[in-house]
Amino acid sequence: MKDPVTTITGITYDRESIERWLFTGGNTTCPVTKQPLPKDSDLTPNHTLRRLIQAWCTENASHGVDRIPTPKPCLDKAYVLKLIKNLSHHKLQIKTLTQMELLAAESERNKKCMVQAGLPKAMLVFIVSCFENGQVSGIEEALSILCLIKIPGGESREFLCQNDKIIESLTWVLGCKMENSATVKSHAVSVLRILLEDASSGVLERLKPEFFERIVGVLREKITQQGIKSALEVLLYACPLGRNRKMMVQSGAVFELIELELGSPERRTTELNLGVLSHLCCCAEGRAQFLSHGGGIAVVAMRILRVSPAVDDPAILILSSICKFSGTSMVIKEMVDVKAVSKLCVLLQADCAPYLKDKAKEILRSHFDEWKNFPCNFSSLSCLLEYKVSS
């Protein structure tokens, strides 16, 4: 232990460990007694135990034991408010932001104190101010702070209602050229993800073409894994509105999503990726862009039954939309060539959700007369004939 504290249950823990248990782990009970331990409960410094630990360290210094330092005083709300006030002085901004970033990275308790003092809103206001003044200095630190302390879920909707320039400002950041550009963009799109997760339909309806161009740009540049996943989640949140899907397609989203998937990303990325693609293939423009890419049908068929159930659902929906609305003779032949038809037959015999099997049967029924004339492997042909007889 470096900073022993006693909880209201009477058990002493190291401050860093118990704060991580409460704030990061989301636990609400004492690890030892299992009694209720609210996140806002007091953690009382155990000075006696700390002095004993320090004395023991001193006695064993000859054995290479370093003496633990006396803990710094806990961060309080008044000091955070003072730092926020310093942001209004241009000459103090970078120094203040750097200090805030260090404090946020220091402990979970500091993060909690900063959130309670209103720092998330102050950082967003600062970024808006930078946007209005064309200032890039301080943006990297402000975004880093927001990613460290996290914007409380219930407050993000309120922030967007109070300031309609927040989304526009973060969109601007994604287009700025600055040092550590990949990190800055990754943090900016992560903040956008948090803000849009709980955004009202009114906010989603006001998203502009430039916004989607910047988000698609993040996918194209492949800045960081976290940045890619955040960008995909942003697109997924905006997908329910038809106007947004149209703007995504116009921004080249379908092509970039297929290219991303051809790179064999990790499981969660594939789940998000195909989720967005399934929405975009609901519109004619999206299907046209999907089919214009030579690897679209092949990569979607390849993912079925090979990643997770969360991938099978959108993958089947994509093939269903393509067959139902864009099932030209060329598309029908391509589905045979890339073994999409074979994969649908395999799915009928797999252990998966009944509704997925029904959807696969629907696809097979829709073009049975064309597919039966193609040379294919025996098992697929048997599957088609068996299905035709049973239907």
Short mmCIF file of N, CA and C in Angstrom, two decimals, residues 181-332:
data_model
loop_
_atom_site.label_atom_id
_atom_site.label_comp_id
_atom_site.label_asym_id
_atom_site.label_seq_id
_atom_site.Cartn_x
_atom_site.Cartn_y
_atom_site.Cartn_z
N SER A 181 -1.60 14.13 -35.24
CA SER A 181 -2.90 14.17 -35.90
C SER A 181 -3.72 12.90 -35.66
N ALA A 182 -3.08 11.73 -35.72
CA ALA A 182 -3.81 10.47 -35.53
C ALA A 182 -4.44 10.39 -34.14
N THR A 183 -3.67 10.77 -33.12
CA THR A 183 -4.19 10.74 -31.75
C THR A 183 -5.32 11.74 -31.56
N VAL A 184 -5.14 12.93 -32.09
CA VAL A 184 -6.16 13.99 -31.96
C VAL A 184 -7.46 13.54 -32.62
N LYS A 185 -7.37 13.01 -33.83
CA LYS A 185 -8.57 12.57 -34.54
C LYS A 185 -9.24 11.39 -33.83
N SER A 186 -8.42 10.49 -33.30
CA SER A 186 -8.97 9.35 -32.56
C SER A 186 -9.75 9.82 -31.34
N HIS A 187 -9.18 10.78 -30.60
CA HIS A 187 -9.87 11.33 -29.43
C HIS A 187 -11.12 12.09 -29.84
N ALA A 188 -11.04 12.86 -30.94
CA ALA A 188 -12.20 13.66 -31.38
C ALA A 188 -13.37 12.76 -31.76
N VAL A 189 -13.10 11.68 -32.50
CA VAL A 189 -14.19 10.80 -32.91
C VAL A 189 -14.71 10.00 -31.72
N SER A 190 -13.86 9.75 -30.72
CA SER A 190 -14.32 9.07 -29.49
C SER A 190 -15.29 9.96 -28.71
N VAL A 191 -14.98 11.25 -28.67
CA VAL A 191 -15.88 12.20 -28.00
C VAL A 191 -17.21 12.29 -28.77
N LEU A 192 -17.14 12.30 -30.09
CA LEU A 192 -18.36 12.33 -30.91
C LEU A 192 -19.22 11.09 -30.63
N ARG A 193 -18.57 9.96 -30.48
CA ARG A 193 -19.30 8.71 -30.19
C ARG A 193 -20.08 8.83 -28.89
N ILE A 194 -19.43 9.36 -27.85
CA ILE A 194 -20.09 9.52 -26.55
C ILE A 194 -21.26 10.48 -26.66
N LEU A 195 -21.07 11.58 -27.39
CA LEU A 195 -22.11 12.60 -27.52
C LEU A 195 -23.32 12.09 -28.31
N LEU A 196 -23.08 11.34 -29.39
CA LEU A 196 -24.17 10.90 -30.26
C LEU A 196 -24.88 9.65 -29.75
N GLU A 197 -24.24 8.94 -28.82
CA GLU A 197 -24.86 7.72 -28.30
C GLU A 197 -26.24 7.99 -27.70
N ASP A 198 -26.38 9.15 -27.07
CA ASP A 198 -27.64 9.49 -26.41
C ASP A 198 -28.27 10.74 -27.04
N ALA A 199 -27.87 11.05 -28.27
CA ALA A 199 -28.35 12.29 -28.91
C ALA A 199 -29.81 12.16 -29.33
N SER A 200 -30.51 13.28 -29.31
CA SER A 200 -31.91 13.31 -29.73
C SER A 200 -32.00 13.21 -31.25
N SER A 201 -33.19 12.88 -31.76
CA SER A 201 -33.38 12.80 -33.21
C SER A 201 -33.15 14.15 -33.86
N GLY A 202 -33.44 15.23 -33.11
CA GLY A 202 -33.22 16.58 -33.63
C GLY A 202 -31.75 16.83 -33.95
N VAL A 203 -30.87 16.35 -33.07
CA VAL A 203 -29.42 16.51 -33.30
C VAL A 203 -28.99 15.69 -34.51
N LEU A 204 -29.48 14.45 -34.61
CA LEU A 204 -29.11 13.58 -35.73
C LEU A 204 -29.62 14.13 -37.06
N GLU A 205 -30.74 14.83 -37.02
CA GLU A 205 -31.31 15.41 -38.24
C GLU A 205 -30.52 16.62 -38.74
N ARG A 206 -29.69 17.20 -37.87
CA ARG A 206 -28.93 18.39 -38.25
C ARG A 206 -27.50 18.08 -38.71
N LEU A 207 -27.15 16.81 -38.72
CA LEU A 207 -25.80 16.44 -39.17
C LEU A 207 -25.63 16.80 -40.64
N LYS A 208 -24.46 17.31 -40.99
CA LYS A 208 -24.21 17.84 -42.34
C LYS A 208 -23.33 16.89 -43.16
N PRO A 209 -23.32 17.06 -44.49
CA PRO A 209 -22.48 16.22 -45.34
C PRO A 209 -21.01 16.23 -44.93
N GLU A 210 -20.50 17.40 -44.53
CA GLU A 210 -19.10 17.51 -44.12
C GLU A 210 -18.80 16.60 -42.93
N PHE A 211 -19.78 16.45 -42.03
CA PHE A 211 -19.61 15.58 -40.86
C PHE A 211 -19.32 14.16 -41.31
N PHE A 212 -20.12 13.65 -42.24
CA PHE A 212 -19.94 12.27 -42.70
C PHE A 212 -18.67 12.11 -43.54
N GLU A 213 -18.30 13.15 -44.27
CA GLU A 213 -17.04 13.10 -45.02
C GLU A 213 -15.85 12.94 -44.08
N ARG A 214 -15.89 13.65 -42.96
CA ARG A 214 -14.80 13.56 -41.98
C ARG A 214 -14.77 12.19 -41.30
N ILE A 215 -15.94 11.66 -40.96
CA ILE A 215 -16.00 10.35 -40.30
C ILE A 215 -15.51 9.25 -41.25
N VAL A 216 -15.95 9.32 -42.50
CA VAL A 216 -15.48 8.35 -43.50
C VAL A 216 -13.98 8.50 -43.71
N GLY A 217 -13.49 9.73 -43.60
CA GLY A 217 -12.06 9.98 -43.72
C GLY A 217 -11.26 9.26 -42.64
N VAL A 218 -11.83 9.16 -41.44
CA VAL A 218 -11.18 8.43 -40.34
C VAL A 218 -11.03 6.95 -40.72
N LEU A 219 -12.07 6.39 -41.35
CA LEU A 219 -12.00 4.99 -41.79
C LEU A 219 -10.96 4.83 -42.89
N ARG A 220 -10.91 5.81 -43.78
CA ARG A 220 -9.98 5.73 -44.91
C ARG A 220 -8.52 5.80 -44.43
N GLU A 221 -8.28 6.67 -43.45
CA GLU A 221 -6.91 6.86 -42.95
C GLU A 221 -6.49 5.76 -41.98
N LYS A 222 -7.50 5.03 -41.42
CA LYS A 222 -7.21 3.95 -40.46
C LYS A 222 -6.27 4.45 -39.35
N ILE A 223 -6.66 5.54 -38.70
CA ILE A 223 -5.79 6.22 -37.73
C ILE A 223 -5.36 5.32 -36.57
N THR A 224 -6.33 4.79 -35.83
CA THR A 224 -6.07 3.86 -34.72
C THR A 224 -7.23 2.89 -34.65
N GLN A 225 -7.04 1.73 -34.02
CA GLN A 225 -8.12 0.77 -33.87
C GLN A 225 -9.30 1.37 -33.11
N GLN A 226 -8.99 2.11 -32.03
CA GLN A 226 -10.05 2.72 -31.24
C GLN A 226 -10.78 3.78 -32.06
N GLY A 227 -10.03 4.53 -32.86
CA GLY A 227 -10.63 5.56 -33.70
C GLY A 227 -11.55 4.96 -34.74
N ILE A 228 -11.14 3.84 -35.33
CA ILE A 228 -11.97 3.16 -36.33
C ILE A 228 -13.28 2.68 -35.71
N LYS A 229 -13.18 2.03 -34.55
CA LYS A 229 -14.40 1.53 -33.89
C LYS A 229 -15.33 2.66 -33.49
N SER A 230 -14.76 3.76 -33.00
CA SER A 230 -15.59 4.91 -32.62
C SER A 230 -16.28 5.49 -33.85
N ALA A 231 -15.56 5.58 -34.98
CA ALA A 231 -16.15 6.11 -36.21
C ALA A 231 -17.29 5.22 -36.68
N LEU A 232 -17.13 3.90 -36.59
CA LEU A 232 -18.19 2.97 -36.99
C LEU A 232 -19.41 3.11 -36.09
N GLU A 233 -19.18 3.30 -34.79
CA GLU A 233 -20.31 3.49 -33.88
C GLU A 233 -21.05 4.79 -34.16
N VAL A 234 -20.30 5.84 -34.50
CA VAL A 234 -20.93 7.12 -34.86
C VAL A 234 -21.85 6.92 -36.07
N LEU A 235 -21.36 6.22 -37.10
CA LEU A 235 -22.17 5.96 -38.29
C LEU A 235 -23.41 5.13 -37.93
N LEU A 236 -23.22 4.16 -37.04
CA LEU A 236 -24.33 3.28 -36.65
C LEU A 236 -25.42 4.08 -35.93
N TYR A 237 -25.01 5.03 -35.07
CA TYR A 237 -25.99 5.86 -34.36
C TYR A 237 -26.78 6.74 -35.32
N ALA A 238 -26.12 7.16 -36.40
CA ALA A 238 -26.76 8.09 -37.35
C ALA A 238 -27.56 7.38 -38.44
N CYS A 239 -27.36 6.06 -38.58
CA CYS A 239 -27.96 5.29 -39.67
C CYS A 239 -29.50 5.26 -39.73
N PRO A 240 -30.20 5.28 -38.60
CA PRO A 240 -31.66 5.15 -38.68
C PRO A 240 -32.35 6.20 -39.55
N LEU A 241 -31.74 7.35 -39.75
CA LEU A 241 -32.35 8.40 -40.57
C LEU A 241 -31.93 8.25 -42.03
N GLY A 242 -32.91 8.21 -42.94
CA GLY A 242 -32.63 8.02 -44.36
C GLY A 242 -31.72 9.09 -44.94
N ARG A 243 -31.90 10.33 -44.52
CA ARG A 243 -31.07 11.43 -45.03
C ARG A 243 -29.60 11.21 -44.67
N ASN A 244 -29.38 10.65 -43.50
CA ASN A 244 -28.00 10.38 -43.07
C ASN A 244 -27.38 9.24 -43.86
N ARG A 245 -28.17 8.20 -44.13
CA ARG A 245 -27.66 7.09 -44.93
C ARG A 245 -27.26 7.57 -46.32
N LYS A 246 -28.07 8.46 -46.88
CA LYS A 246 -27.77 8.99 -48.22
C LYS A 246 -26.46 9.76 -48.21
N MET A 247 -26.25 10.58 -47.17
CA MET A 247 -25.02 11.36 -47.09
C MET A 247 -23.80 10.46 -46.87
N MET A 248 -23.99 9.38 -46.10
CA MET A 248 -22.89 8.44 -45.90
C MET A 248 -22.46 7.82 -47.23
N VAL A 249 -23.44 7.40 -48.01
CA VAL A 249 -23.15 6.79 -49.31
C VAL A 249 -22.45 7.80 -50.21
N GLN A 250 -22.93 9.03 -50.23
CA GLN A 250 -22.32 10.07 -51.05
C GLN A 250 -20.88 10.37 -50.61
N SER A 251 -20.59 10.09 -49.35
CA SER A 251 -19.24 10.32 -48.83
C SER A 251 -18.31 9.14 -49.12
N GLY A 252 -18.83 8.11 -49.78
CA GLY A 252 -18.01 6.95 -50.12
C GLY A 252 -17.88 5.94 -49.00
N ALA A 253 -18.85 5.95 -48.07
CA ALA A 253 -18.77 5.07 -46.90
C ALA A 253 -18.77 3.60 -47.27
N VAL A 254 -19.62 3.20 -48.23
CA VAL A 254 -19.74 1.77 -48.56
C VAL A 254 -18.40 1.21 -49.05
N PHE A 255 -17.75 1.93 -49.94
CA PHE A 255 -16.46 1.48 -50.46
C PHE A 255 -15.44 1.32 -49.33
N GLU A 256 -15.37 2.32 -48.44
CA GLU A 256 -14.39 2.27 -47.35
C GLU A 256 -14.70 1.16 -46.36
N LEU A 257 -15.98 0.88 -46.13
CA LEU A 257 -16.36 -0.19 -45.22
C LEU A 257 -15.94 -1.55 -45.77
N ILE A 258 -16.12 -1.75 -47.08
CA ILE A 258 -15.71 -3.01 -47.69
C ILE A 258 -14.19 -3.16 -47.65
N GLU A 259 -13.49 -2.07 -47.97
CA GLU A 259 -12.03 -2.09 -47.93
C GLU A 259 -11.53 -2.42 -46.52
N LEU A 260 -12.19 -1.84 -45.52
CA LEU A 260 -11.83 -2.10 -44.13
C LEU A 260 -12.03 -3.58 -43.79
N GLU A 261 -13.14 -4.15 -44.26
CA GLU A 261 -13.45 -5.54 -43.95
C GLU A 261 -12.51 -6.49 -44.67
N LEU A 262 -12.06 -6.12 -45.85
CA LEU A 262 -11.11 -6.96 -46.59
C LEU A 262 -9.76 -7.07 -45.87
N GLY A 263 -9.51 -6.14 -44.94
CA GLY A 263 -8.28 -6.17 -44.16
C GLY A 263 -8.35 -7.10 -42.97
N SER A 264 -9.43 -7.90 -42.88
CA SER A 264 -9.62 -8.86 -41.78
C SER A 264 -9.46 -8.21 -40.41
N PRO A 265 -10.35 -7.29 -40.07
CA PRO A 265 -10.26 -6.61 -38.77
C PRO A 265 -10.67 -7.52 -37.63
N GLU A 266 -10.55 -7.02 -36.39
CA GLU A 266 -10.94 -7.82 -35.23
C GLU A 266 -12.46 -7.96 -35.16
N ARG A 267 -12.91 -8.88 -34.33
CA ARG A 267 -14.33 -9.26 -34.30
C ARG A 267 -15.27 -8.08 -34.11
N ARG A 268 -15.01 -7.22 -33.09
CA ARG A 268 -15.93 -6.12 -32.81
C ARG A 268 -16.02 -5.15 -33.99
N THR A 269 -14.91 -4.94 -34.68
CA THR A 269 -14.91 -4.05 -35.84
C THR A 269 -15.79 -4.63 -36.94
N THR A 270 -15.70 -5.92 -37.16
CA THR A 270 -16.53 -6.58 -38.18
C THR A 270 -18.00 -6.47 -37.83
N GLU A 271 -18.34 -6.66 -36.55
CA GLU A 271 -19.74 -6.55 -36.13
C GLU A 271 -20.30 -5.16 -36.42
N LEU A 272 -19.53 -4.13 -36.09
CA LEU A 272 -19.96 -2.75 -36.35
C LEU A 272 -20.01 -2.48 -37.85
N ASN A 273 -19.00 -2.95 -38.55
CA ASN A 273 -18.87 -2.71 -39.98
C ASN A 273 -20.08 -3.23 -40.75
N LEU A 274 -20.41 -4.50 -40.52
CA LEU A 274 -21.53 -5.09 -41.24
C LEU A 274 -22.86 -4.53 -40.77
N GLY A 275 -22.90 -4.07 -39.52
CA GLY A 275 -24.11 -3.40 -39.04
C GLY A 275 -24.40 -2.15 -39.83
N VAL A 276 -23.36 -1.34 -40.09
CA VAL A 276 -23.53 -0.13 -40.89
C VAL A 276 -23.86 -0.48 -42.34
N LEU A 277 -23.14 -1.45 -42.90
CA LEU A 277 -23.39 -1.85 -44.29
C LEU A 277 -24.82 -2.32 -44.51
N SER A 278 -25.37 -3.04 -43.53
CA SER A 278 -26.74 -3.53 -43.69
C SER A 278 -27.73 -2.38 -43.78
N HIS A 279 -27.47 -1.30 -43.05
CA HIS A 279 -28.33 -0.11 -43.12
C HIS A 279 -28.18 0.57 -44.48
N LEU A 280 -26.94 0.71 -44.95
CA LEU A 280 -26.69 1.42 -46.20
C LEU A 280 -27.21 0.65 -47.41
N CYS A 281 -27.27 -0.67 -47.32
CA CYS A 281 -27.79 -1.47 -48.43
C CYS A 281 -29.32 -1.45 -48.49
N CYS A 282 -29.94 -0.74 -47.56
CA CYS A 282 -31.40 -0.58 -47.60
C CYS A 282 -31.80 0.45 -48.65
N CYS A 283 -30.85 1.28 -49.10
CA CYS A 283 -31.17 2.30 -50.10
C CYS A 283 -30.52 1.93 -51.43
N ALA A 284 -31.13 2.37 -52.53
CA ALA A 284 -30.66 2.00 -53.87
C ALA A 284 -29.23 2.47 -54.12
N GLU A 285 -28.92 3.69 -53.67
CA GLU A 285 -27.56 4.22 -53.87
C GLU A 285 -26.52 3.37 -53.14
N GLY A 286 -26.88 2.92 -51.94
CA GLY A 286 -25.97 2.09 -51.15
C GLY A 286 -25.72 0.75 -51.81
N ARG A 287 -26.78 0.13 -52.33
CA ARG A 287 -26.63 -1.16 -53.01
C ARG A 287 -25.78 -1.01 -54.27
N ALA A 288 -26.00 0.08 -54.99
CA ALA A 288 -25.23 0.31 -56.22
C ALA A 288 -23.74 0.44 -55.90
N GLN A 289 -23.42 1.19 -54.83
CA GLN A 289 -22.03 1.35 -54.44
C GLN A 289 -21.45 0.03 -53.93
N PHE A 290 -22.27 -0.74 -53.23
CA PHE A 290 -21.83 -2.04 -52.73
C PHE A 290 -21.47 -2.97 -53.88
N LEU A 291 -22.33 -3.02 -54.91
CA LEU A 291 -22.11 -3.93 -56.03
C LEU A 291 -21.00 -3.46 -56.96
N SER A 292 -20.68 -2.16 -56.91
CA SER A 292 -19.61 -1.65 -57.77
C SER A 292 -18.23 -2.07 -57.26
N HIS A 293 -18.18 -2.51 -56.01
CA HIS A 293 -16.91 -3.01 -55.44
C HIS A 293 -16.84 -4.51 -55.66
N GLY A 294 -15.80 -4.95 -56.31
CA GLY A 294 -15.68 -6.36 -56.66
C GLY A 294 -15.63 -7.33 -55.49
N GLY A 295 -15.32 -6.81 -54.28
CA GLY A 295 -15.17 -7.72 -53.14
C GLY A 295 -16.33 -7.69 -52.16
N GLY A 296 -17.38 -6.92 -52.45
CA GLY A 296 -18.49 -6.75 -51.50
C GLY A 296 -19.20 -8.04 -51.13
N ILE A 297 -19.78 -8.71 -52.11
CA ILE A 297 -20.55 -9.93 -51.84
C ILE A 297 -19.64 -11.01 -51.26
N ALA A 298 -18.44 -11.11 -51.80
CA ALA A 298 -17.51 -12.17 -51.36
C ALA A 298 -17.16 -12.03 -49.88
N VAL A 299 -16.83 -10.82 -49.44
CA VAL A 299 -16.38 -10.65 -48.05
C VAL A 299 -17.55 -10.81 -47.08
N VAL A 300 -18.75 -10.40 -47.49
CA VAL A 300 -19.91 -10.57 -46.62
C VAL A 300 -20.24 -12.06 -46.47
N ALA A 301 -20.23 -12.79 -47.59
CA ALA A 301 -20.51 -14.23 -47.54
C ALA A 301 -19.47 -14.96 -46.70
N MET A 302 -18.23 -14.52 -46.80
CA MET A 302 -17.14 -15.16 -46.07
C MET A 302 -17.31 -15.03 -44.56
N ARG A 303 -17.91 -13.93 -44.11
CA ARG A 303 -18.04 -13.67 -42.67
C ARG A 303 -19.16 -14.49 -42.03
N ILE A 304 -20.12 -14.97 -42.81
CA ILE A 304 -21.26 -15.72 -42.26
C ILE A 304 -20.76 -17.00 -41.59
N LEU A 305 -21.19 -17.21 -40.35
CA LEU A 305 -20.87 -18.39 -39.53
C LEU A 305 -19.39 -18.48 -39.16
N ARG A 306 -18.62 -17.40 -39.38
CA ARG A 306 -17.20 -17.47 -39.07
C ARG A 306 -16.74 -16.46 -38.02
N VAL A 307 -17.62 -15.54 -37.63
CA VAL A 307 -17.21 -14.50 -36.68
C VAL A 307 -18.04 -14.58 -35.41
N SER A 308 -19.32 -14.23 -35.52
CA SER A 308 -20.21 -14.26 -34.35
C SER A 308 -21.65 -14.11 -34.84
N PRO A 309 -22.63 -14.48 -33.99
CA PRO A 309 -24.03 -14.29 -34.36
C PRO A 309 -24.37 -12.83 -34.68
N ALA A 310 -23.65 -11.91 -34.04
CA ALA A 310 -23.89 -10.48 -34.29
C ALA A 310 -23.47 -10.07 -35.69
N VAL A 311 -22.70 -10.91 -36.37
CA VAL A 311 -22.30 -10.66 -37.75
C VAL A 311 -23.24 -11.36 -38.72
N ASP A 312 -23.71 -12.55 -38.36
CA ASP A 312 -24.59 -13.32 -39.24
C ASP A 312 -25.85 -12.55 -39.61
N ASP A 313 -26.43 -11.89 -38.64
CA ASP A 313 -27.69 -11.16 -38.86
C ASP A 313 -27.56 -10.09 -39.95
N PRO A 314 -26.66 -9.09 -39.79
CA PRO A 314 -26.55 -8.07 -40.84
C PRO A 314 -26.04 -8.64 -42.17
N ALA A 315 -25.20 -9.67 -42.13
CA ALA A 315 -24.68 -10.25 -43.37
C ALA A 315 -25.81 -10.84 -44.21
N ILE A 316 -26.72 -11.57 -43.55
CA ILE A 316 -27.86 -12.15 -44.26
C ILE A 316 -28.79 -11.04 -44.77
N LEU A 317 -28.97 -9.99 -43.98
CA LEU A 317 -29.81 -8.87 -44.41
C LEU A 317 -29.23 -8.18 -45.64
N ILE A 318 -27.90 -8.07 -45.70
CA ILE A 318 -27.25 -7.46 -46.86
C ILE A 318 -27.53 -8.30 -48.11
N LEU A 319 -27.30 -9.61 -48.02
CA LEU A 319 -27.54 -10.49 -49.17
C LEU A 319 -29.02 -10.49 -49.57
N SER A 320 -29.89 -10.40 -48.58
CA SER A 320 -31.33 -10.36 -48.86
C SER A 320 -31.70 -9.10 -49.64
N SER A 321 -31.17 -7.95 -49.21
CA SER A 321 -31.46 -6.69 -49.91
C SER A 321 -30.93 -6.72 -51.33
N ILE A 322 -29.72 -7.25 -51.49
CA ILE A 322 -29.11 -7.32 -52.82
C ILE A 322 -29.94 -8.21 -53.75
N CYS A 323 -30.35 -9.39 -53.27
CA CYS A 323 -31.12 -10.31 -54.09
C CYS A 323 -32.51 -9.77 -54.42
N LYS A 324 -33.12 -9.13 -53.45
CA LYS A 324 -34.50 -8.67 -53.63
C LYS A 324 -34.61 -7.47 -54.55
N PHE A 325 -33.68 -6.53 -54.43
CA PHE A 325 -33.81 -5.28 -55.18
C PHE A 325 -32.78 -5.09 -56.29
N SER A 326 -31.70 -5.87 -56.26
CA SER A 326 -30.64 -5.68 -57.27
C SER A 326 -30.18 -7.00 -57.85
N GLY A 327 -31.07 -7.97 -57.90
CA GLY A 327 -30.70 -9.32 -58.33
C GLY A 327 -30.62 -9.50 -59.83
N THR A 328 -29.71 -8.81 -60.46
CA THR A 328 -29.50 -8.97 -61.90
C THR A 328 -28.82 -10.31 -62.17
N SER A 329 -28.79 -10.69 -63.46
CA SER A 329 -28.15 -11.96 -63.81
C SER A 329 -26.68 -11.96 -63.43
N MET A 330 -26.03 -10.79 -63.53
CA MET A 330 -24.62 -10.69 -63.17
C MET A 330 -24.42 -10.90 -61.67
N VAL A 331 -25.33 -10.34 -60.87
CA VAL A 331 -25.24 -10.48 -59.42
C VAL A 331 -25.51 -11.94 -59.01
N ILE A 332 -26.49 -12.55 -59.65
CA ILE A 332 -26.82 -13.95 -59.35
C ILE A 332 -25.64 -14.86 -59.64
#
